[in-house]
GROMACS .gro file of C-alpha atoms in nm:
model
  345
    1UNK     CA    1  -0.742   1.580  -2.419
    2UNK     CA    2  -0.545   1.264  -2.338
    3UNK     CA    3  -0.557   0.980  -2.590
    4UNK     CA    4  -0.471   0.619  -2.519
    5UNK     CA    5  -0.539   0.250  -2.563
    6UNK     CA    6  -0.691  -0.013  -2.336
    7UNK     CA    7  -0.625  -0.386  -2.371
    8UNK     CA    8  -0.752  -0.710  -2.220
    9UNK     CA    9  -0.471  -0.927  -2.361
   10UNK     CA   10  -0.719  -1.155  -2.531
   11UNK     CA   11  -0.552  -1.480  -2.637
   12UNK     CA   12  -0.849  -1.620  -2.827
   13UNK     CA   13  -0.830  -1.943  -2.624
   14UNK     CA   14  -1.205  -1.991  -2.586
   15UNK     CA   15  -1.176  -2.360  -2.666
   16UNK     CA   16  -0.906  -2.625  -2.657
   17UNK     CA   17  -0.603  -2.663  -2.430
   18UNK     CA   18  -0.397  -2.371  -2.307
   19UNK     CA   19  -0.065  -2.313  -2.479
   20UNK     CA   20   0.196  -2.161  -2.242
   21UNK     CA   21   0.422  -2.069  -2.533
   22UNK     CA   22   0.142  -1.875  -2.702
   23UNK     CA   23   0.067  -1.700  -2.374
   24UNK     CA   24   0.431  -1.594  -2.345
   25UNK     CA   25   0.424  -1.461  -2.701
   26UNK     CA   26   0.097  -1.274  -2.635
   27UNK     CA   27   0.247  -1.111  -2.326
   28UNK     CA   28   0.559  -1.002  -2.512
   29UNK     CA   29   0.339  -0.866  -2.793
   30UNK     CA   30   0.146  -0.658  -2.542
   31UNK     CA   31   0.457  -0.519  -2.371
   32UNK     CA   32   0.611  -0.430  -2.707
   33UNK     CA   33   0.285  -0.259  -2.805
   34UNK     CA   34   0.287  -0.045  -2.488
   35UNK     CA   35   0.650   0.045  -2.557
   36UNK     CA   36   0.562   0.144  -2.913
   37UNK     CA   37   0.263   0.350  -2.794
   38UNK     CA   38   0.492   0.536  -2.557
   39UNK     CA   39   0.736   0.618  -2.836
   40UNK     CA   40   0.446   0.720  -3.064
   41UNK     CA   41   0.340   0.986  -2.815
   42UNK     CA   42   0.019   0.836  -2.676
   43UNK     CA   43  -0.071   0.958  -2.329
   44UNK     CA   44  -0.207   0.650  -2.151
   45UNK     CA   45  -0.226   0.271  -2.173
   46UNK     CA   46  -0.484   0.080  -1.970
   47UNK     CA   47  -0.503  -0.287  -1.882
   48UNK     CA   48  -0.824  -0.469  -1.794
   49UNK     CA   49  -0.874  -0.745  -1.539
   50UNK     CA   50  -1.049  -1.073  -1.610
   51UNK     CA   51  -1.034  -1.420  -1.458
   52UNK     CA   52  -1.107  -1.624  -1.767
   53UNK     CA   53  -0.928  -1.869  -1.993
   54UNK     CA   54  -0.922  -1.638  -2.296
   55UNK     CA   55  -0.748  -1.346  -2.120
   56UNK     CA   56  -0.407  -1.291  -1.963
   57UNK     CA   57  -0.483  -0.985  -1.749
   58UNK     CA   58  -0.552  -1.153  -1.415
   59UNK     CA   59  -0.263  -0.962  -1.250
   60UNK     CA   60  -0.260  -0.622  -1.426
   61UNK     CA   61  -0.033  -0.442  -1.177
   62UNK     CA   62   0.243  -0.697  -1.242
   63UNK     CA   63   0.215  -0.650  -1.618
   64UNK     CA   64   0.204  -0.270  -1.591
   65UNK     CA   65   0.519  -0.281  -1.377
   66UNK     CA   66   0.694  -0.471  -1.656
   67UNK     CA   67   0.568  -0.207  -1.900
   68UNK     CA   68   0.696   0.069  -1.671
   69UNK     CA   69   1.049  -0.064  -1.707
   70UNK     CA   70   1.022  -0.035  -2.088
   71UNK     CA   71   0.856   0.308  -2.115
   72UNK     CA   72   0.931   0.668  -2.021
   73UNK     CA   73   0.626   0.893  -2.051
   74UNK     CA   74   0.302   0.702  -2.102
   75UNK     CA   75   0.067   0.679  -1.805
   76UNK     CA   76  -0.012   0.324  -1.693
   77UNK     CA   77  -0.355   0.241  -1.555
   78UNK     CA   78  -0.590  -0.042  -1.476
   79UNK     CA   79  -0.899  -0.054  -1.695
   80UNK     CA   80  -1.065  -0.165  -1.475
   81UNK     CA   81  -0.950  -0.306  -1.140
   82UNK     CA   82  -1.234  -0.533  -1.024
   83UNK     CA   83  -1.232  -0.370  -0.684
   84UNK     CA   84  -1.540  -0.554  -0.554
   85UNK     CA   85  -1.340  -0.878  -0.560
   86UNK     CA   86  -1.014  -0.735  -0.422
   87UNK     CA   87  -0.867  -0.613  -0.096
   88UNK     CA   88  -0.836  -0.233  -0.127
   89UNK     CA   89  -0.523  -0.235   0.088
   90UNK     CA   90  -0.345  -0.470  -0.152
   91UNK     CA   91  -0.472  -0.277  -0.454
   92UNK     CA   92  -0.339   0.046  -0.310
   93UNK     CA   93  -0.002  -0.112  -0.224
   94UNK     CA   94   0.035  -0.261  -0.572
   95UNK     CA   95  -0.040   0.064  -0.754
   96UNK     CA   96   0.164   0.274  -0.512
   97UNK     CA   97   0.453   0.039  -0.592
   98UNK     CA   98   0.381   0.074  -0.964
   99UNK     CA   99   0.385   0.450  -0.919
  100UNK     CA  100   0.732   0.433  -0.764
  101UNK     CA  101   0.864   0.200  -1.036
  102UNK     CA  102   0.719   0.415  -1.316
  103UNK     CA  103   0.832   0.748  -1.177
  104UNK     CA  104   0.483   0.873  -1.099
  105UNK     CA  105   0.282   0.739  -1.395
  106UNK     CA  106   0.038   0.500  -1.225
  107UNK     CA  107  -0.340   0.532  -1.210
  108UNK     CA  108  -0.633   0.314  -1.106
  109UNK     CA  109  -0.969   0.287  -1.279
  110UNK     CA  110  -1.182   0.096  -1.028
  111UNK     CA  111  -1.503  -0.082  -1.119
  112UNK     CA  112  -1.727  -0.380  -1.055
  113UNK     CA  113  -1.636  -0.566  -1.375
  114UNK     CA  114  -1.855  -0.659  -1.671
  115UNK     CA  115  -1.790  -1.032  -1.612
  116UNK     CA  116  -1.875  -1.196  -1.278
  117UNK     CA  117  -1.609  -1.472  -1.274
  118UNK     CA  118  -1.409  -1.304  -0.994
  119UNK     CA  119  -1.691  -1.339  -0.743
  120UNK     CA  120  -1.704  -1.720  -0.707
  121UNK     CA  121  -1.325  -1.734  -0.752
  122UNK     CA  122  -1.269  -1.525  -0.440
  123UNK     CA  123  -1.566  -1.662  -0.245
  124UNK     CA  124  -1.786  -1.354  -0.275
  125UNK     CA  125  -2.164  -1.333  -0.288
  126UNK     CA  126  -2.279  -1.194  -0.622
  127UNK     CA  127  -2.593  -1.062  -0.452
  128UNK     CA  128  -2.364  -0.816  -0.272
  129UNK     CA  129  -2.223  -0.692  -0.605
  130UNK     CA  130  -2.296  -0.323  -0.539
  131UNK     CA  131  -2.245  -0.319  -0.162
  132UNK     CA  132  -1.898  -0.468  -0.201
  133UNK     CA  133  -1.792  -0.196  -0.443
  134UNK     CA  134  -1.947   0.089  -0.245
  135UNK     CA  135  -1.757  -0.007   0.070
  136UNK     CA  136  -1.429  -0.084  -0.102
  137UNK     CA  137  -1.407   0.230  -0.315
  138UNK     CA  138  -1.454   0.444  -0.005
  139UNK     CA  139  -1.176   0.252   0.171
  140UNK     CA  140  -0.946   0.279  -0.131
  141UNK     CA  141  -0.993   0.657  -0.140
  142UNK     CA  142  -0.926   0.676   0.233
  143UNK     CA  143  -0.603   0.481   0.188
  144UNK     CA  144  -0.503   0.719  -0.090
  145UNK     CA  145  -0.573   1.026   0.122
  146UNK     CA  146  -0.438   0.913   0.462
  147UNK     CA  147  -0.112   0.745   0.558
  148UNK     CA  148  -0.255   0.612   0.886
  149UNK     CA  149  -0.607   0.472   0.870
  150UNK     CA  150  -0.877   0.371   1.118
  151UNK     CA  151  -1.168   0.206   0.942
  152UNK     CA  152  -1.448  -0.043   0.998
  153UNK     CA  153  -1.668  -0.213   0.741
  154UNK     CA  154  -1.862  -0.528   0.660
  155UNK     CA  155  -1.644  -0.706   0.408
  156UNK     CA  156  -1.291  -0.663   0.543
  157UNK     CA  157  -1.125  -0.678   0.889
  158UNK     CA  158  -1.110  -0.341   1.062
  159UNK     CA  159  -0.808  -0.113   1.060
  160UNK     CA  160  -0.706   0.070   1.377
  161UNK     CA  161  -0.446   0.345   1.347
  162UNK     CA  162  -0.284   0.132   1.077
  163UNK     CA  163  -0.010   0.293   0.868
  164UNK     CA  164  -0.029   0.188   0.502
  165UNK     CA  165   0.288   0.159   0.291
  166UNK     CA  166   0.438   0.221   0.047
  167UNK     CA  167   0.317   0.569  -0.038
  168UNK     CA  168   0.304   0.658  -0.408
  169UNK     CA  169   0.541   0.904  -0.571
  170UNK     CA  170   0.251   1.122  -0.685
  171UNK     CA  171   0.106   1.337  -0.411
  172UNK     CA  172  -0.239   1.195  -0.488
  173UNK     CA  173  -0.257   0.868  -0.683
  174UNK     CA  174  -0.524   0.921  -0.953
  175UNK     CA  175  -0.828   0.699  -0.895
  176UNK     CA  176  -1.111   0.694  -1.147
  177UNK     CA  177  -1.441   0.504  -1.133
  178UNK     CA  178  -1.519   0.300  -1.442
  179UNK     CA  179  -1.889   0.275  -1.529
  180UNK     CA  180  -2.121   0.127  -1.788
  181UNK     CA  181  -2.479   0.252  -1.798
  182UNK     CA  182  -2.610   0.232  -1.441
  183UNK     CA  183  -2.732   0.574  -1.317
  184UNK     CA  184  -2.638   0.493  -0.956
  185UNK     CA  185  -2.274   0.444  -1.062
  186UNK     CA  186  -2.261   0.792  -1.217
  187UNK     CA  187  -2.411   0.945  -0.903
  188UNK     CA  188  -2.165   0.758  -0.681
  189UNK     CA  189  -1.864   0.886  -0.876
  190UNK     CA  190  -1.992   1.243  -0.856
  191UNK     CA  191  -2.069   1.218  -0.486
  192UNK     CA  192  -1.717   1.088  -0.417
  193UNK     CA  193  -1.565   1.359  -0.637
  194UNK     CA  194  -1.354   1.128  -0.851
  195UNK     CA  195  -1.300   1.124  -1.230
  196UNK     CA  196  -1.539   0.912  -1.433
  197UNK     CA  197  -1.438   0.666  -1.708
  198UNK     CA  198  -1.737   0.570  -1.921
  199UNK     CA  199  -1.724   0.252  -2.130
  200UNK     CA  200  -1.957   0.287  -2.428
  201UNK     CA  201  -1.937  -0.027  -2.641
  202UNK     CA  202  -2.260   0.011  -2.832
  203UNK     CA  203  -2.550   0.239  -2.912
  204UNK     CA  204  -2.525   0.613  -2.968
  205UNK     CA  205  -2.277   0.798  -2.751
  206UNK     CA  206  -2.484   1.117  -2.713
  207UNK     CA  207  -2.753   0.918  -2.529
  208UNK     CA  208  -2.519   0.901  -2.227
  209UNK     CA  209  -2.543   1.278  -2.176
  210UNK     CA  210  -2.820   1.256  -1.910
  211UNK     CA  211  -2.602   1.015  -1.711
  212UNK     CA  212  -2.303   1.249  -1.737
  213UNK     CA  213  -2.530   1.529  -1.615
  214UNK     CA  214  -2.620   1.314  -1.312
  215UNK     CA  215  -2.249   1.280  -1.235
  216UNK     CA  216  -2.185   1.654  -1.244
  217UNK     CA  217  -2.497   1.734  -1.044
  218UNK     CA  218  -2.407   1.479  -0.775
  219UNK     CA  219  -2.057   1.625  -0.756
  220UNK     CA  220  -2.191   1.978  -0.725
  221UNK     CA  221  -2.433   1.878  -0.450
  222UNK     CA  222  -2.150   1.705  -0.261
  223UNK     CA  223  -1.949   2.027  -0.272
  224UNK     CA  224  -1.670   1.912  -0.503
  225UNK     CA  225  -1.491   2.170  -0.717
  226UNK     CA  226  -1.535   2.145  -1.095
  227UNK     CA  227  -1.167   2.061  -1.149
  228UNK     CA  228  -1.217   1.738  -0.951
  229UNK     CA  229  -1.489   1.623  -1.188
  230UNK     CA  230  -1.377   1.505  -1.528
  231UNK     CA  231  -1.501   1.248  -1.777
  232UNK     CA  232  -1.313   0.998  -1.990
  233UNK     CA  233  -1.458   0.784  -2.268
  234UNK     CA  234  -1.364   0.430  -2.372
  235UNK     CA  235  -1.493   0.277  -2.697
  236UNK     CA  236  -1.401   0.028  -2.964
  237UNK     CA  237  -1.177   0.199  -3.217
  238UNK     CA  238  -0.915   0.169  -3.488
  239UNK     CA  239  -0.736   0.405  -3.726
  240UNK     CA  240  -0.609   0.340  -4.079
  241UNK     CA  241  -0.506   0.565  -4.366
  242UNK     CA  242  -0.862   0.582  -4.498
  243UNK     CA  243  -1.199   0.521  -4.338
  244UNK     CA  244  -1.288   0.250  -4.588
  245UNK     CA  245  -0.961   0.066  -4.517
  246UNK     CA  246  -1.009   0.099  -4.140
  247UNK     CA  247  -1.353  -0.059  -4.156
  248UNK     CA  248  -1.244  -0.336  -4.391
  249UNK     CA  249  -0.946  -0.427  -4.172
  250UNK     CA  250  -1.129  -0.404  -3.841
  251UNK     CA  251  -1.460  -0.573  -3.919
  252UNK     CA  252  -1.361  -0.943  -3.970
  253UNK     CA  253  -1.186  -0.973  -3.634
  254UNK     CA  254  -1.455  -0.765  -3.467
  255UNK     CA  255  -1.725  -1.000  -3.599
  256UNK     CA  256  -1.529  -1.304  -3.478
  257UNK     CA  257  -1.465  -1.154  -3.134
  258UNK     CA  258  -1.820  -1.032  -3.076
  259UNK     CA  259  -1.963  -1.354  -3.216
  260UNK     CA  260  -1.778  -1.565  -2.960
  261UNK     CA  261  -1.873  -1.332  -2.677
  262UNK     CA  262  -2.229  -1.328  -2.803
  263UNK     CA  263  -2.265  -1.705  -2.766
  264UNK     CA  264  -2.213  -1.665  -2.393
  265UNK     CA  265  -2.431  -1.358  -2.347
  266UNK     CA  266  -2.713  -1.445  -2.582
  267UNK     CA  267  -2.627  -1.192  -2.851
  268UNK     CA  268  -2.645  -1.255  -3.223
  269UNK     CA  269  -2.327  -1.232  -3.433
  270UNK     CA  270  -2.307  -0.872  -3.562
  271UNK     CA  271  -2.355  -0.811  -3.933
  272UNK     CA  272  -2.159  -0.567  -4.146
  273UNK     CA  273  -2.463  -0.339  -4.160
  274UNK     CA  274  -2.483  -0.330  -3.779
  275UNK     CA  275  -2.112  -0.256  -3.759
  276UNK     CA  276  -2.146   0.026  -4.013
  277UNK     CA  277  -2.423   0.180  -3.804
  278UNK     CA  278  -2.204   0.173  -3.493
  279UNK     CA  279  -1.913   0.321  -3.688
  280UNK     CA  280  -2.139   0.590  -3.835
  281UNK     CA  281  -2.191   0.953  -3.739
  282UNK     CA  282  -2.342   0.907  -3.392
  283UNK     CA  283  -2.253   0.541  -3.320
  284UNK     CA  284  -2.014   0.444  -3.043
  285UNK     CA  285  -1.731   0.295  -3.251
  286UNK     CA  286  -1.442   0.524  -3.347
  287UNK     CA  287  -1.312   0.356  -3.663
  288UNK     CA  288  -1.179   0.549  -3.959
  289UNK     CA  289  -0.911   0.773  -4.104
  290UNK     CA  290  -0.718   1.005  -3.869
  291UNK     CA  291  -0.934   1.297  -3.979
  292UNK     CA  292  -1.263   1.109  -3.930
  293UNK     CA  293  -1.150   0.964  -3.595
  294UNK     CA  294  -1.042   1.305  -3.461
  295UNK     CA  295  -1.369   1.460  -3.579
  296UNK     CA  296  -1.573   1.183  -3.415
  297UNK     CA  297  -1.389   1.210  -3.083
  298UNK     CA  298  -1.463   1.583  -3.088
  299UNK     CA  299  -1.830   1.516  -3.169
  300UNK     CA  300  -1.852   1.271  -2.881
  301UNK     CA  301  -1.685   1.523  -2.650
  302UNK     CA  302  -1.926   1.799  -2.749
  303UNK     CA  303  -2.226   1.568  -2.715
  304UNK     CA  304  -2.124   1.470  -2.361
  305UNK     CA  305  -2.036   1.821  -2.245
  306UNK     CA  306  -1.660   1.773  -2.277
  307UNK     CA  307  -1.426   1.479  -2.215
  308UNK     CA  308  -1.067   1.489  -2.091
  309UNK     CA  309  -0.958   1.143  -2.206
  310UNK     CA  310  -1.042   0.899  -2.484
  311UNK     CA  311  -0.913   0.541  -2.496
  312UNK     CA  312  -0.938   0.299  -2.787
  313UNK     CA  313  -1.026  -0.066  -2.730
  314UNK     CA  314  -0.821  -0.205  -3.017
  315UNK     CA  315  -0.796  -0.576  -2.928
  316UNK     CA  316  -0.899  -0.760  -3.242
  317UNK     CA  317  -0.795  -1.112  -3.352
  318UNK     CA  318  -0.817  -1.016  -3.718
  319UNK     CA  319  -0.554  -0.741  -3.709
  320UNK     CA  320  -0.188  -0.806  -3.786
  321UNK     CA  321   0.094  -0.659  -3.580
  322UNK     CA  322   0.174  -0.424  -3.868
  323UNK     CA  323  -0.185  -0.298  -3.884
  324UNK     CA  324  -0.201  -0.234  -3.509
  325UNK     CA  325   0.133  -0.052  -3.511
  326UNK     CA  326   0.024   0.157  -3.807
  327UNK     CA  327  -0.293   0.249  -3.618
  328UNK     CA  328  -0.093   0.352  -3.309
  329UNK     CA  329   0.145   0.550  -3.528
  330UNK     CA  330  -0.145   0.736  -3.691
  331UNK     CA  331  -0.299   0.813  -3.351
  332UNK     CA  332   0.029   0.964  -3.233
  333UNK     CA  333   0.130   1.145  -3.550
  334UNK     CA  334  -0.208   1.264  -3.680
  335UNK     CA  335  -0.505   1.215  -3.446
  336UNK     CA  336  -0.346   1.375  -3.138
  337UNK     CA  337  -0.213   1.677  -3.334
  338UNK     CA  338  -0.555   1.726  -3.496
  339UNK     CA  339  -0.721   1.724  -3.155
  340UNK     CA  340  -0.465   1.968  -3.015
  341UNK     CA  341  -0.521   2.204  -3.308
  342UNK     CA  342  -0.896   2.190  -3.249
  343UNK     CA  343  -0.855   2.269  -2.881
  344UNK     CA  344  -0.655   2.582  -2.971
  345UNK     CA  345  -0.920   2.705  -3.215
   0.00000   0.00000   0.00000
């Protein structure tokens, strides 16, 4: 099982003027964190995409290319590319270029995005939210599979015997579909025969099993081999030396972050009791000691019928640099070895 981290480069600038100096510092902090994760032995680092004041991930391929120059082994992926609002040709070119720069470590997780800010920004009709993604993911996969492409669709000019360059270093650039909880999205990923990255940011993880089953069944019906179909899981998480310490360190920033987001989405600010429930035995959050975190990842994997990747969402305004680095160190030195030992048993 691959273990990694996803980040949105949240600056916390919900209100007040932007501070370019703080943005520069936040970017350097992120790049240093990816470099540290690489040295700690983590397998993958993902970068989200938003088009909002409080984030700095509007151009993830550029940032991942900078990270590629500072790392050696860690895989570098979007998490997710808002493909509905992008030109698949440019997305493919950017990540093929990243693949060349990184020596074959680039991936794409394509999705529709949990925020809708990209749609008015790029002049797109939100009512075509699903149709845009359906057409563009098929084109992106075609670009990945064919050097010369003829294609016609509704949302982009046609391509006629058009060669697409550059080509990635990897024979087949990995492309995942990132999903939330919409059954149609699981079926689409299975029908296309691409890996599935499931973001579970609340509730009980085992309740997603029927949706995972839909994915596998759709893949089987479409004639895809089992080795093409794999599932990754993304959840809020954090590791400290003890479970009690992990919860105490993580909760204040979590409450602040979710409280600000909740104002926009109509949620209430989470209480400690609600957080404890989510961090409990079957809840989505993976927060605790290395032993508890490894055990919970394994429980989640078993409940979903097996996962091949787990990524922590560790962005949290309440955590110090030292706490985040300690968490990454524990993931590399303890959580990953514990998972490997379990897989051998």
